[in-house]
Coordinates of C-alpha atoms and ligand atoms in Angstrom, one line a residue:
Chain A
M1 CA 11.8 114.7 45.7
L2 CA 8.2 115.2 44.7
L3 CA 7.7 111.4 44.9
T4 CA 9.2 111.3 48.4
T5 CA 6.9 114.0 49.6
A6 CA 3.9 112.4 48.1
A7 CA 4.9 109.0 49.6
A8 CA 5.5 110.6 53.0
A9 CA 2.0 112.2 52.9
A10 CA 0.5 108.9 52.0
A11 CA 2.4 107.1 54.7
L12 CA 1.2 109.6 57.2
M13 CA -2.4 109.1 56.1
L14 CA -1.9 105.4 56.5
L15 CA -0.5 105.8 59.9
Q16 CA -3.4 108.0 61.1
Q17 CA -5.9 105.3 60.0
A18 CA -4.5 102.8 62.4
P19 CA -7.2 101.5 64.7
A20 CA -7.5 103.1 68.1
E21 CA -6.3 101.1 71.0
G22 CA -8.6 99.9 73.6
V23 CA -11.7 99.4 71.6
D24 CA -14.1 96.8 73.2
W25 CA -14.6 94.7 70.1
D26 CA -16.9 92.3 71.9
A27 CA -19.2 95.3 72.7
E28 CA -18.9 96.7 69.1
F29 CA -20.1 93.4 67.7
G30 CA -22.6 92.6 70.4
V31 CA -20.8 89.5 71.7
E32 CA -22.1 88.4 75.1
T33 CA -19.5 86.9 77.4
K34 CA -20.3 84.7 80.2
E35 CA -18.1 84.8 83.3
R36 CA -17.2 81.6 85.1
D37 CA -18.2 81.6 88.7
P38 CA -15.1 82.3 90.7
V39 CA -15.9 79.6 93.2
T40 CA -17.3 76.7 91.2
G41 CA -15.7 77.6 87.8
E42 CA -19.0 77.0 86.1
L43 CA -20.7 79.1 83.5
P44 CA -24.2 80.4 84.4
V45 CA -27.2 78.7 82.7
D46 CA -30.7 80.0 82.1
P47 CA -32.9 79.7 85.2
Y48 CA -34.8 76.5 85.7
E49 CA -36.7 74.8 88.4
Q50 CA -34.5 72.3 90.3
S51 CA -36.0 68.9 91.0
N52 CA -34.8 65.3 91.2
A53 CA -37.5 64.6 88.6
N54 CA -35.1 66.3 86.2
A55 CA -32.8 63.3 86.5
G56 CA -35.3 61.5 84.2
A57 CA -35.9 58.3 86.2
T58 CA -36.5 56.9 89.6
P59 CA -33.5 55.7 91.7
Y60 CA -32.5 52.2 92.6
D61 CA -32.5 51.2 96.2
S62 CA -29.7 48.7 96.5
A63 CA -26.7 49.0 98.7
R64 CA -25.0 46.3 96.7
L65 CA -25.3 48.4 93.5
V66 CA -23.8 51.4 95.2
R67 CA -20.9 49.2 96.4
D68 CA -20.4 47.8 92.9
F69 CA -19.9 51.4 91.6
G70 CA -17.4 52.2 94.4
G71 CA -19.8 54.4 96.4
R72 CA -20.4 58.1 95.8
D73 CA -16.7 58.8 95.0
G74 CA -16.5 56.0 92.5
I75 CA -19.7 57.2 90.8
V76 CA -18.5 60.8 90.6
R77 CA -15.2 59.6 89.1
I78 CA -16.9 57.5 86.5
A79 CA -19.1 60.4 85.4
A80 CA -16.1 62.7 85.1
R81 CA -14.1 60.0 83.2
T82 CA -17.1 59.5 80.8
V83 CA -17.0 63.2 80.1
E84 CA -13.2 63.2 79.6
L85 CA -13.4 60.2 77.2
S86 CA -16.2 61.9 75.3
E87 CA -14.3 65.2 75.0
A88 CA -11.4 63.2 73.5
D89 CA -13.6 61.0 71.2
P90 CA -13.5 62.3 67.7
R91 CA -17.0 61.0 67.0
I92 CA -18.6 63.3 69.5
A93 CA -16.0 65.7 70.8
A94 CA -17.5 68.6 68.7
I95 CA -20.7 68.4 70.7
F96 CA -18.9 68.6 74.0
A97 CA -16.4 71.3 73.0
A98 CA -19.0 74.1 73.0
H99 CA -20.3 73.3 76.4
D100 CA -19.4 73.8 80.1
M101 CA -17.6 70.6 81.0
V102 CA -17.0 71.8 84.6
R103 CA -20.7 71.9 85.1
L104 CA -21.4 68.7 83.1
K105 CA -19.0 66.6 85.2
R106 CA -20.8 67.8 88.4
T107 CA -24.4 67.4 87.2
L108 CA -23.7 64.1 85.4
G109 CA -22.1 62.8 88.6
E110 CA -25.1 63.9 90.5
Q111 CA -27.5 62.3 88.1
F112 CA -25.6 58.9 88.2
C113 CA -25.3 59.1 92.0
Y114 CA -29.1 59.9 92.3
L115 CA -30.1 57.1 89.9
I116 CA -27.9 54.5 91.5
G117 CA -29.4 55.4 94.8
A118 CA -26.2 56.6 96.5
G119 CA -28.0 59.5 98.1
C120 CA -27.4 62.5 96.0
D121 CA -29.8 65.1 94.8
Y122 CA -29.8 66.1 91.1
S123 CA -29.5 69.8 90.6
G124 CA -29.3 69.9 86.8
R125 CA -31.8 70.5 84.1
D126 CA -34.1 68.0 82.6
M127 CA -32.8 65.9 79.7
R128 CA -34.8 67.6 77.0
T129 CA -33.7 71.1 78.1
A130 CA -30.1 70.1 78.6
H131 CA -29.8 68.6 75.1
A132 CA -32.0 71.0 73.1
E133 CA -30.7 71.9 69.7
M134 CA -27.6 69.7 70.1
G135 CA -28.6 67.6 67.1
V136 CA -27.6 64.4 68.9
T137 CA -28.1 61.2 66.8
K138 CA -28.5 57.6 67.9
A139 CA -24.9 57.0 66.8
D140 CA -23.7 59.7 69.1
M141 CA -25.7 58.0 71.8
N142 CA -23.9 54.8 71.2
A143 CA -20.6 56.5 71.3
L144 CA -21.4 58.0 74.7
V145 CA -22.6 54.6 75.9
E146 CA -19.3 53.1 74.9
N147 CA -17.4 55.8 76.7
L148 CA -19.5 55.2 79.8
Q149 CA -18.9 51.5 79.5
A150 CA -15.1 52.1 79.2
A151 CA -15.2 54.4 82.3
M152 CA -17.1 51.7 84.3
C153 CA -14.7 49.0 83.1
E154 CA -11.8 51.1 84.3
A155 CA -13.5 51.3 87.7
D156 CA -14.1 47.5 87.7
V157 CA -17.8 47.8 87.9
P158 CA -19.3 44.3 87.2
F159 CA -21.0 44.1 83.8
A160 CA -24.5 43.4 85.2
A161 CA -24.2 46.5 87.4
Q162 CA -23.1 48.5 84.4
N163 CA -26.2 47.4 82.5
R164 CA -28.4 48.4 85.4
L165 CA -27.2 52.0 85.1
L166 CA -27.6 51.9 81.4
A167 CA -31.1 50.6 81.9
K168 CA -32.0 53.8 83.6
L169 CA -30.4 56.0 80.9
A170 CA -31.5 54.1 77.8
P171 CA -35.2 55.1 78.0
M172 CA -34.1 58.8 78.2
S173 CA -32.8 58.7 74.6
G174 CA -36.1 59.9 73.4
Q175 CA -35.5 63.2 75.1
V176 CA -31.9 63.4 74.0
V177 CA -31.7 62.1 70.5
E178 CA -33.1 64.6 68.1
R179 CA -32.6 62.8 64.8
Chain B
M1 CA -2.5 86.4 50.2
T2 CA -2.6 86.8 46.5
L3 CA 0.2 88.1 44.3
T4 CA -1.5 91.4 43.9
H5 CA -1.6 91.8 47.7
A6 CA 2.0 90.9 48.0
F7 CA 2.9 93.5 45.3
L8 CA 0.8 96.2 47.0
A9 CA 2.3 95.5 50.4
F10 CA 5.7 95.6 48.8
T11 CA 5.2 99.0 47.1
Q12 CA 3.7 100.4 50.3
T13 CA 6.6 99.3 52.4
A14 CA 8.9 100.7 49.8
A15 CA 7.1 104.0 49.9
I16 CA 7.1 104.2 53.7
T17 CA 10.8 103.3 53.8
A18 CA 11.5 106.0 51.2
A19 CA 9.7 108.6 53.3
L20 CA 11.5 107.8 56.5
P21 CA 14.6 109.7 57.6
P22 CA 17.6 107.5 57.2
G23 CA 18.4 105.3 60.2
E24 CA 14.8 105.0 61.3
P25 CA 13.6 101.4 61.2
P26 CA 10.7 100.9 58.7
R27 CA 7.3 100.8 60.1
I28 CA 4.5 99.0 58.4
A29 CA 1.3 100.8 58.9
Y30 CA -2.3 99.7 58.6
A31 CA -3.2 99.8 54.9
P32 CA -6.7 100.7 54.1
V33 CA -6.0 100.0 50.5
L34 CA -6.1 96.4 51.3
E35 CA -9.7 96.6 52.5
A36 CA -10.8 96.9 48.9
F37 CA -9.3 93.4 48.3
D38 CA -9.5 91.8 51.7
P39 CA -12.6 92.9 53.6
A40 CA -12.1 92.6 57.3
P41 CA -12.7 89.0 58.4
A42 CA -15.7 88.3 60.6
P43 CA -14.8 89.1 64.2
V44 CA -13.1 86.1 65.8
V45 CA -15.4 85.1 68.6
A46 CA -15.4 81.7 70.2
T47 CA -18.7 81.0 68.4
P48 CA -20.2 78.1 70.2
T49 CA -21.0 75.2 67.9
I50 CA -23.9 74.3 70.1
T51 CA -26.3 74.5 67.2
A52 CA -23.8 73.7 64.5
R53 CA -24.9 70.0 64.2
A54 CA -28.5 70.8 64.7
T55 CA -28.5 73.2 61.8
A56 CA -26.1 71.2 59.6
P57 CA -27.6 69.8 56.5
L58 CA -28.9 66.3 56.8
G59 CA -26.7 63.4 55.5
T60 CA -27.7 60.6 53.3
I61 CA -31.4 60.6 53.0
N62 CA -32.4 57.1 52.2
A63 CA -36.1 57.6 52.0
L64 CA -36.8 54.7 54.2
G65 CA -38.2 56.4 57.2
E66 CA -38.3 59.3 59.7
D67 CA -34.9 59.0 61.4
E68 CA -32.2 59.1 58.8
G69 CA -29.7 61.6 60.0
V70 CA -26.4 63.3 59.5
S71 CA -23.5 61.0 58.8
T72 CA -21.6 62.2 61.9
G73 CA -18.0 62.6 62.7
T74 CA -15.5 61.3 60.2
G75 CA -18.0 61.4 57.3
R76 CA -17.1 57.9 56.1
P77 CA -20.0 56.6 54.1
I78 CA -19.9 53.4 56.2
R79 CA -19.6 54.0 59.9
A80 CA -19.7 51.0 62.2
D81 CA -21.3 52.5 65.2
K82 CA -23.7 49.8 66.3
L83 CA -23.1 48.6 69.8
L84 CA -21.4 45.2 69.8
L85 CA -23.6 42.2 69.1
T86 CA -26.7 44.3 68.6
N87 CA -26.6 43.4 64.9
G88 CA -27.4 39.8 65.9
I89 CA -26.0 36.6 64.6
S90 CA -26.9 35.5 61.1
T91 CA -29.5 32.7 61.0
V92 CA -29.1 29.7 58.7
E93 CA -31.6 31.6 56.5
G94 CA -29.3 34.6 56.2
S95 CA -31.3 37.1 58.3
S96 CA -30.0 38.9 61.4
G97 CA -31.1 36.8 64.4
G98 CA -29.8 34.3 66.9
G99 CA -28.6 31.4 64.7
I100 CA -31.9 29.6 64.1
A101 CA -34.5 32.2 65.1
R102 CA -35.1 35.4 63.2
W103 CA -34.8 38.6 65.2
A104 CA -36.1 42.1 64.6
T105 CA -32.6 43.4 64.5
I106 CA -31.1 44.8 61.3
A107 CA -27.9 43.3 59.9
G108 CA -24.7 45.3 59.6
R109 CA -23.1 47.7 62.1
Q110 CA -24.4 50.9 60.6
M111 CA -26.6 53.5 62.3
P112 CA -29.4 55.6 60.9
G113 CA -28.3 57.2 57.6
G114 CA -25.6 54.5 57.0
I115 CA -25.3 51.3 55.1
G116 CA -23.8 48.2 56.6
V117 CA -23.0 44.7 55.3
S118 CA -22.5 41.4 56.9
A119 CA -21.6 37.9 55.7
H120 CA -21.7 34.6 57.4
G121 CA -20.7 31.0 57.1
S122 CA -22.2 28.3 59.3
A123 CA -21.8 24.6 59.7
V124 CA -24.2 22.2 61.5
E125 CA -22.7 18.8 62.1
L126 CA -25.4 16.2 62.9
P127 CA -25.1 12.4 63.4
D128 CA -26.4 11.7 59.9
F129 CA -26.2 15.0 58.1
G130 CA -23.9 17.9 57.4
W131 CA -25.4 21.3 56.8
R132 CA -23.6 24.3 55.5
S133 CA -25.1 27.8 55.2
Y134 CA -23.5 30.9 53.9
G135 CA -24.8 34.2 52.9
A136 CA -24.7 37.9 53.1
A137 CA -27.0 40.8 54.2
I138 CA -27.1 44.5 53.7
G139 CA -28.6 46.8 56.2
F140 CA -29.9 50.3 55.5
G141 CA -29.9 52.4 58.6
D142 CA -31.9 50.9 61.3
R143 CA -34.7 50.3 58.9
L144 CA -34.3 47.8 56.2
E145 CA -32.4 44.5 55.8
L146 CA -32.0 42.5 52.6
S147 CA -30.4 39.1 52.9
F148 CA -29.4 36.1 50.9
A149 CA -28.4 32.7 52.0
R150 CA -27.5 29.4 50.4
A151 CA -28.0 26.2 52.2
D152 CA -26.3 22.9 51.3
F153 CA -27.7 19.9 53.2
D154 CA -25.5 16.8 52.7
T155 CA -27.3 13.5 53.4
R156 CA -24.1 11.5 53.5
D157 CA -24.8 7.8 54.2
A158 CA -28.5 8.6 54.9
G159 CA -28.8 9.5 51.2
A160 CA -28.1 5.9 50.3
A161 CA -30.4 4.6 52.9
L162 CA -33.2 6.9 51.7
G163 CA -32.6 5.7 48.2
I164 CA -31.7 9.2 46.8
G165 CA -28.0 8.5 46.5
Q166 CA -25.0 8.5 48.8
G167 CA -24.1 12.1 49.7
Y168 CA -27.1 13.5 47.9
T169 CA -27.1 17.2 48.8
F170 CA -30.3 19.3 49.1
N171 CA -29.8 23.0 48.1
M172 CA -31.9 26.0 48.9
N173 CA -31.6 29.7 48.3
T174 CA -33.3 32.1 50.6
F175 CA -34.0 35.8 49.7
G176 CA -35.0 37.8 52.7
A177 CA -36.3 41.3 53.5
K178 CA -37.1 42.8 56.8
V179 CA -38.3 46.2 57.8
R180 CA -38.2 47.7 61.3
V181 CA -41.6 49.2 61.9
A182 CA -41.3 50.4 65.5
G183 CA -39.3 50.5 68.7
D184 CA -35.6 50.1 69.4
L185 CA -33.6 47.1 70.6
I186 CA -31.9 49.2 73.4
Y187 CA -33.3 52.7 73.6
G188 CA -36.7 54.1 74.2
A189 CA -39.4 52.7 76.4
T190 CA -38.6 49.4 78.1
W191 CA -41.9 48.0 77.2
L192 CA -41.5 48.7 73.5
P193 CA -39.3 46.2 71.7
Q194 CA -37.8 46.6 68.3
I195 CA -40.5 45.3 66.0
A196 CA -39.9 44.2 62.4
V197 CA -41.9 42.5 59.7
G198 CA -40.4 40.6 56.9
V199 CA -40.5 37.9 54.3
E200 CA -38.2 35.0 53.3
H201 CA -38.7 33.7 49.9
K202 CA -37.1 30.3 49.5
Q203 CA -36.3 28.3 46.4
S204 CA -35.4 24.7 46.7
G205 CA -33.0 23.3 44.2
D206 CA -34.5 19.9 44.3
G207 CA -38.0 20.3 42.8
G208 CA -38.4 16.8 41.5
L209 CA -37.2 15.2 44.7
V210 CA -39.2 17.2 47.2
R211 CA -42.4 16.6 45.1
A212 CA -41.6 12.9 45.2
L213 CA -41.3 13.2 48.9
G214 CA -44.8 14.6 49.0
A215 CA -44.3 18.4 49.0
A216 CA -46.6 20.5 46.9
D217 CA -44.1 23.0 45.8
D218 CA -40.4 23.8 45.5
A219 CA -40.7 27.4 46.4
G220 CA -42.5 29.3 49.1
T221 CA -42.5 32.5 51.0
D222 CA -42.5 32.9 54.8
I223 CA -44.0 36.0 56.5
T224 CA -42.5 37.0 59.8
V225 CA -43.2 39.4 62.6
S226 CA -40.5 39.7 65.2
A227 CA -40.1 41.6 68.5
T228 CA -36.7 41.9 70.1
K229 CA -35.6 43.8 73.2
L230 CA -32.4 44.0 75.3
F231 CA -33.6 44.3 78.9
L232 CA -30.6 46.1 80.3
A233 CA -31.7 45.9 83.9
R234 CA -31.4 42.1 83.7
S235 CA -28.8 41.9 80.9
V236 CA -31.3 39.8 79.1
L237 CA -32.1 39.8 75.4
A238 CA -35.5 38.4 74.5
N239 CA -37.0 37.7 71.1
A240 CA -40.3 36.4 69.9
T241 CA -41.0 35.8 66.2
L242 CA -44.2 34.6 64.5
R243 CA -43.7 32.9 61.2
Y244 CA -46.4 32.1 58.8
T245 CA -45.0 29.3 56.7
E246 CA -45.6 26.2 54.7
A247 CA -42.0 25.2 54.6
N248 CA -40.9 21.6 55.3
Q249 CA -37.6 21.5 57.3
I250 CA -37.5 25.3 56.7
G251 CA -37.8 24.6 52.9
L252 CA -35.1 22.1 52.3
L253 CA -37.8 19.5 51.8
G254 CA -40.1 21.8 49.8
F255 CA -43.3 23.6 50.7
G256 CA -46.7 22.3 51.8
S257 CA -47.9 18.9 50.9
A258 CA -49.6 17.3 48.0
A259 CA -52.2 16.1 50.5
G260 CA -53.2 19.8 51.0
A261 CA -51.2 20.9 54.2
G262 CA -50.4 24.5 53.8
Y263 CA -49.5 27.7 55.7
K264 CA -49.4 27.5 59.5
L265 CA -48.3 29.9 62.2
Q266 CA -45.1 29.0 63.9
F267 CA -43.1 30.5 66.8
E268 CA -39.5 31.3 67.3
G269 CA -38.2 32.4 70.7
S270 CA -34.7 33.4 71.9
L271 CA -33.4 34.3 75.3
G272 CA -29.8 35.6 75.7
Y273 CA -27.8 36.6 78.7
Q274 CA -25.1 39.2 78.2
L275 CA -21.9 38.3 80.0
S276 CA -19.9 41.2 78.8
R277 CA -19.9 43.7 75.9
R278 CA -18.5 40.9 73.8
A279 CA -20.1 37.7 75.1
V280 CA -23.6 36.4 75.2
V281 CA -25.0 33.0 76.0
G282 CA -28.5 31.8 75.4
A283 CA -31.1 29.4 74.1
E284 CA -33.5 29.3 71.2
Y285 CA -36.6 27.4 70.3
R286 CA -38.3 27.1 66.9
S287 CA -41.5 25.4 66.3
K288 CA -42.1 23.7 62.9
P289 CA -45.0 22.1 61.1
D290 CA -45.0 18.5 60.0
N291 CA -46.7 18.8 56.6
L292 CA -45.1 15.7 55.1
G293 CA -45.9 13.4 58.0
L294 CA -42.3 12.5 58.5
G295 CA -42.3 13.3 62.2
E296 CA -40.6 16.8 61.7
D297 CA -39.6 18.1 65.1
D298 CA -39.3 21.5 66.7
W299 CA -35.7 22.8 67.0
L300 CA -33.8 23.9 70.1
D301 CA -30.3 25.3 70.6
L302 CA -28.0 26.5 73.3
F303 CA -25.5 29.1 72.0
A304 CA -22.6 31.1 73.0
A305 CA -21.5 34.1 70.9
Y306 CA -18.3 36.1 71.2
A307 CA -17.4 39.3 69.4
L308 CA -13.7 38.5 68.7
T309 CA -13.2 41.9 67.2
D310 CA -15.7 44.7 66.4
S311 CA -16.5 43.1 63.1
L312 CA -16.0 39.3 63.7
T313 CA -18.4 37.3 65.8
L314 CA -18.0 33.6 66.4
T315 CA -20.9 31.5 67.6
A316 CA -20.9 27.9 68.9
A317 CA -24.1 26.1 69.7
Y318 CA -25.5 22.8 70.7
A319 CA -28.4 22.1 68.4
D320 CA -31.2 19.6 68.8
L321 CA -33.0 19.4 65.4
G322 CA -34.9 16.3 66.3
S323 CA -36.0 14.0 63.4
I324 CA -35.0 14.9 59.9
A325 CA -36.3 12.9 57.0
T326 CA -37.1 10.0 59.4
F327 CA -33.6 10.0 60.9
S328 CA -34.3 10.8 64.5
D329 CA -32.2 12.4 67.3
Q330 CA -30.3 14.8 65.1
R331 CA -28.3 16.6 67.8
G332 CA -25.0 18.2 67.1
G333 CA -22.8 21.2 66.9
F334 CA -23.4 24.5 65.2
L335 CA -20.5 26.7 64.4
S336 CA -20.8 30.1 62.8
A337 CA -18.6 33.0 61.8
Q338 CA -20.0 36.4 60.9
V339 CA -18.2 39.5 59.7
A340 CA -20.0 42.7 59.7
F341 CA -19.2 46.4 58.9
Ligands
LIG1 C1 -29.6 59.2 77.9 C2 -28.4 59.7 77.7 C3 -27.9 60.9 78.3 C4 -28.0 61.3 79.6 C5 -28.7 60.6 80.7 C6 -27.3 62.6 79.7 C7 -27.2 63.4 80.8 C8 -26.8 64.7 80.9 C9 -26.8 65.6 82.0 C10 -27.3 65.1 83.4 C11 -26.4 66.8 81.7 C12 -26.3 68.0 82.5 C13 -27.5 68.9 82.5 C14 -27.2 70.2 83.3 O1 -26.1 70.4 83.6 O2 -28.2 70.9 83.6 C15 -26.1 66.7 80.3 C16 -25.6 67.7 79.5 C17 -25.0 67.5 78.3 N1 -25.0 66.4 77.5 FE1 -25.9 64.7 78.0 N2 -26.8 63.0 78.5 C18 -27.1 61.9 77.6 C19 -26.8 61.9 76.3 C20 -25.9 62.7 75.7 C21 -25.3 62.5 74.4 C22 -25.6 61.3 73.5 C23 -24.5 63.6 74.2 C24 -23.6 63.9 73.0 C25 -23.0 63.0 72.4 C26 -24.6 64.5 75.3 C27 -24.0 65.7 75.4 C28 -24.2 66.6 76.5 C29 -23.7 67.9 76.5 C30 -22.7 68.5 75.5 C31 -24.1 68.5 77.7 C32 -23.9 69.9 78.2 C33 -25.0 70.8 77.9 C34 -24.8 72.2 78.4 O3 -24.0 72.5 79.3 O4 -25.5 73.1 77.9 N3 -25.5 63.9 76.2 N4 -26.3 65.4 79.8

């Protein structure tokens, strides 16, 4: 009997210590949450000055090249596909997992479209800012190039035209590759 | 959960159950006693791994330069991440290059921080001679290449005509080293090629004979400076190499001449056009001295290389090696297989 009472008291004490409902644990631990924009579905980024110069190179002026890439639609699809392939690529997926792929698909598409000369403006950040502290290596860079090549092959872009886009991107590696 | 935990949890449940009026289902309450053993885990937040790689400890440091990095991804010691064909095609002297011209590229398919290997076997069939070359190379990151090649040069009937014996075979071992000092084949500024300096130490196996032919020595060391770039906008690969050498027929016929001819500067150039990720066609030129006065000619070739798999590259070429040991018009086929990891 004594044992039962003691046990009941102990159990009550235990029950009383249950955590209160409705605690905002994120606030308790100082976690900042970013809300996706209800319209675009993108996460906000730190403010920066928008300019086509952020695209990192000057555009081509060749209607044929634009045609080879399937016009603006084709280019945007290739950029999105490159991001998809990279998210699924075990070599570099971890780098992409922590970032906003909705935004990247849009801004990468803009960058390609701008560089190929298909008449877009680039609204994203410059390459150094966009890849800061990502720890990208030259091997990661090669993996991304292979994914881009795969996306361009799927879209039947002729190889010489593929290389012309790569020619614009390759010199930017200095701003992207950190080690 | 440890055994102790399990035991405690069991006794608590038992206590609670005992305290409950009969018929009530047992309730398991939050147990502060566990905190002593099992401190609350860190709050589960979707912690971004943005900086995870940037702050991760560096991988294999190989003390060879500034850009060794993490061994990324799968963590295999050897990761073949080089873009196809950018490790070049083994030369007959064992170095990464274009078949007969040395390039600034580093053998193997490794990236910075990794180690790669490659091996080749090549055959050159000429009207009067048969030449075999086989060897291996090891590449450290995008920095250093060490190579070895063995050459067997079969004189066939020409051997009898030259009075050295039917099927006499010249042999030579080449030990090479090459260091990338600046630039990148693909990345970085378009105007800055990958630049490498290197040596090739060659040892002829026919000391007595090459001296009898007029050579001063049976061993010699070439010094090379190479610049190679893939100009993506044109899908063109260009290479230029300066070689400071005293080798006769790249060393098969010894080094220098007893008459005093010695080191001279020679040029090796290659141009390649990339047809696809796997295919490249091109041409090469290699100037050579004529220390022995045997009418030694410059070399030319037209090649096509195909990466059959990521690690196997086959190369076929038409080679014009001019006059060799007074036998002129030595034009023929060059076939080479290279495996690289
Ligand atoms: C020269 C090569 C590269 C180019 C031209 C390029 C281009 C871009 C562009 C245009 C953006 C969007 C910037 C913005 O939205 O403001 C971006 C972001 C990003 N890039 Fe790259 N990139 C390159 C290489 C790489 C590599 C090698 C990786 C990793 C393997 C990588 C991973 C990322 C990630 C994860 C983001 C999202 C950053 C964020 O949202 O904070 N990029 N890149």
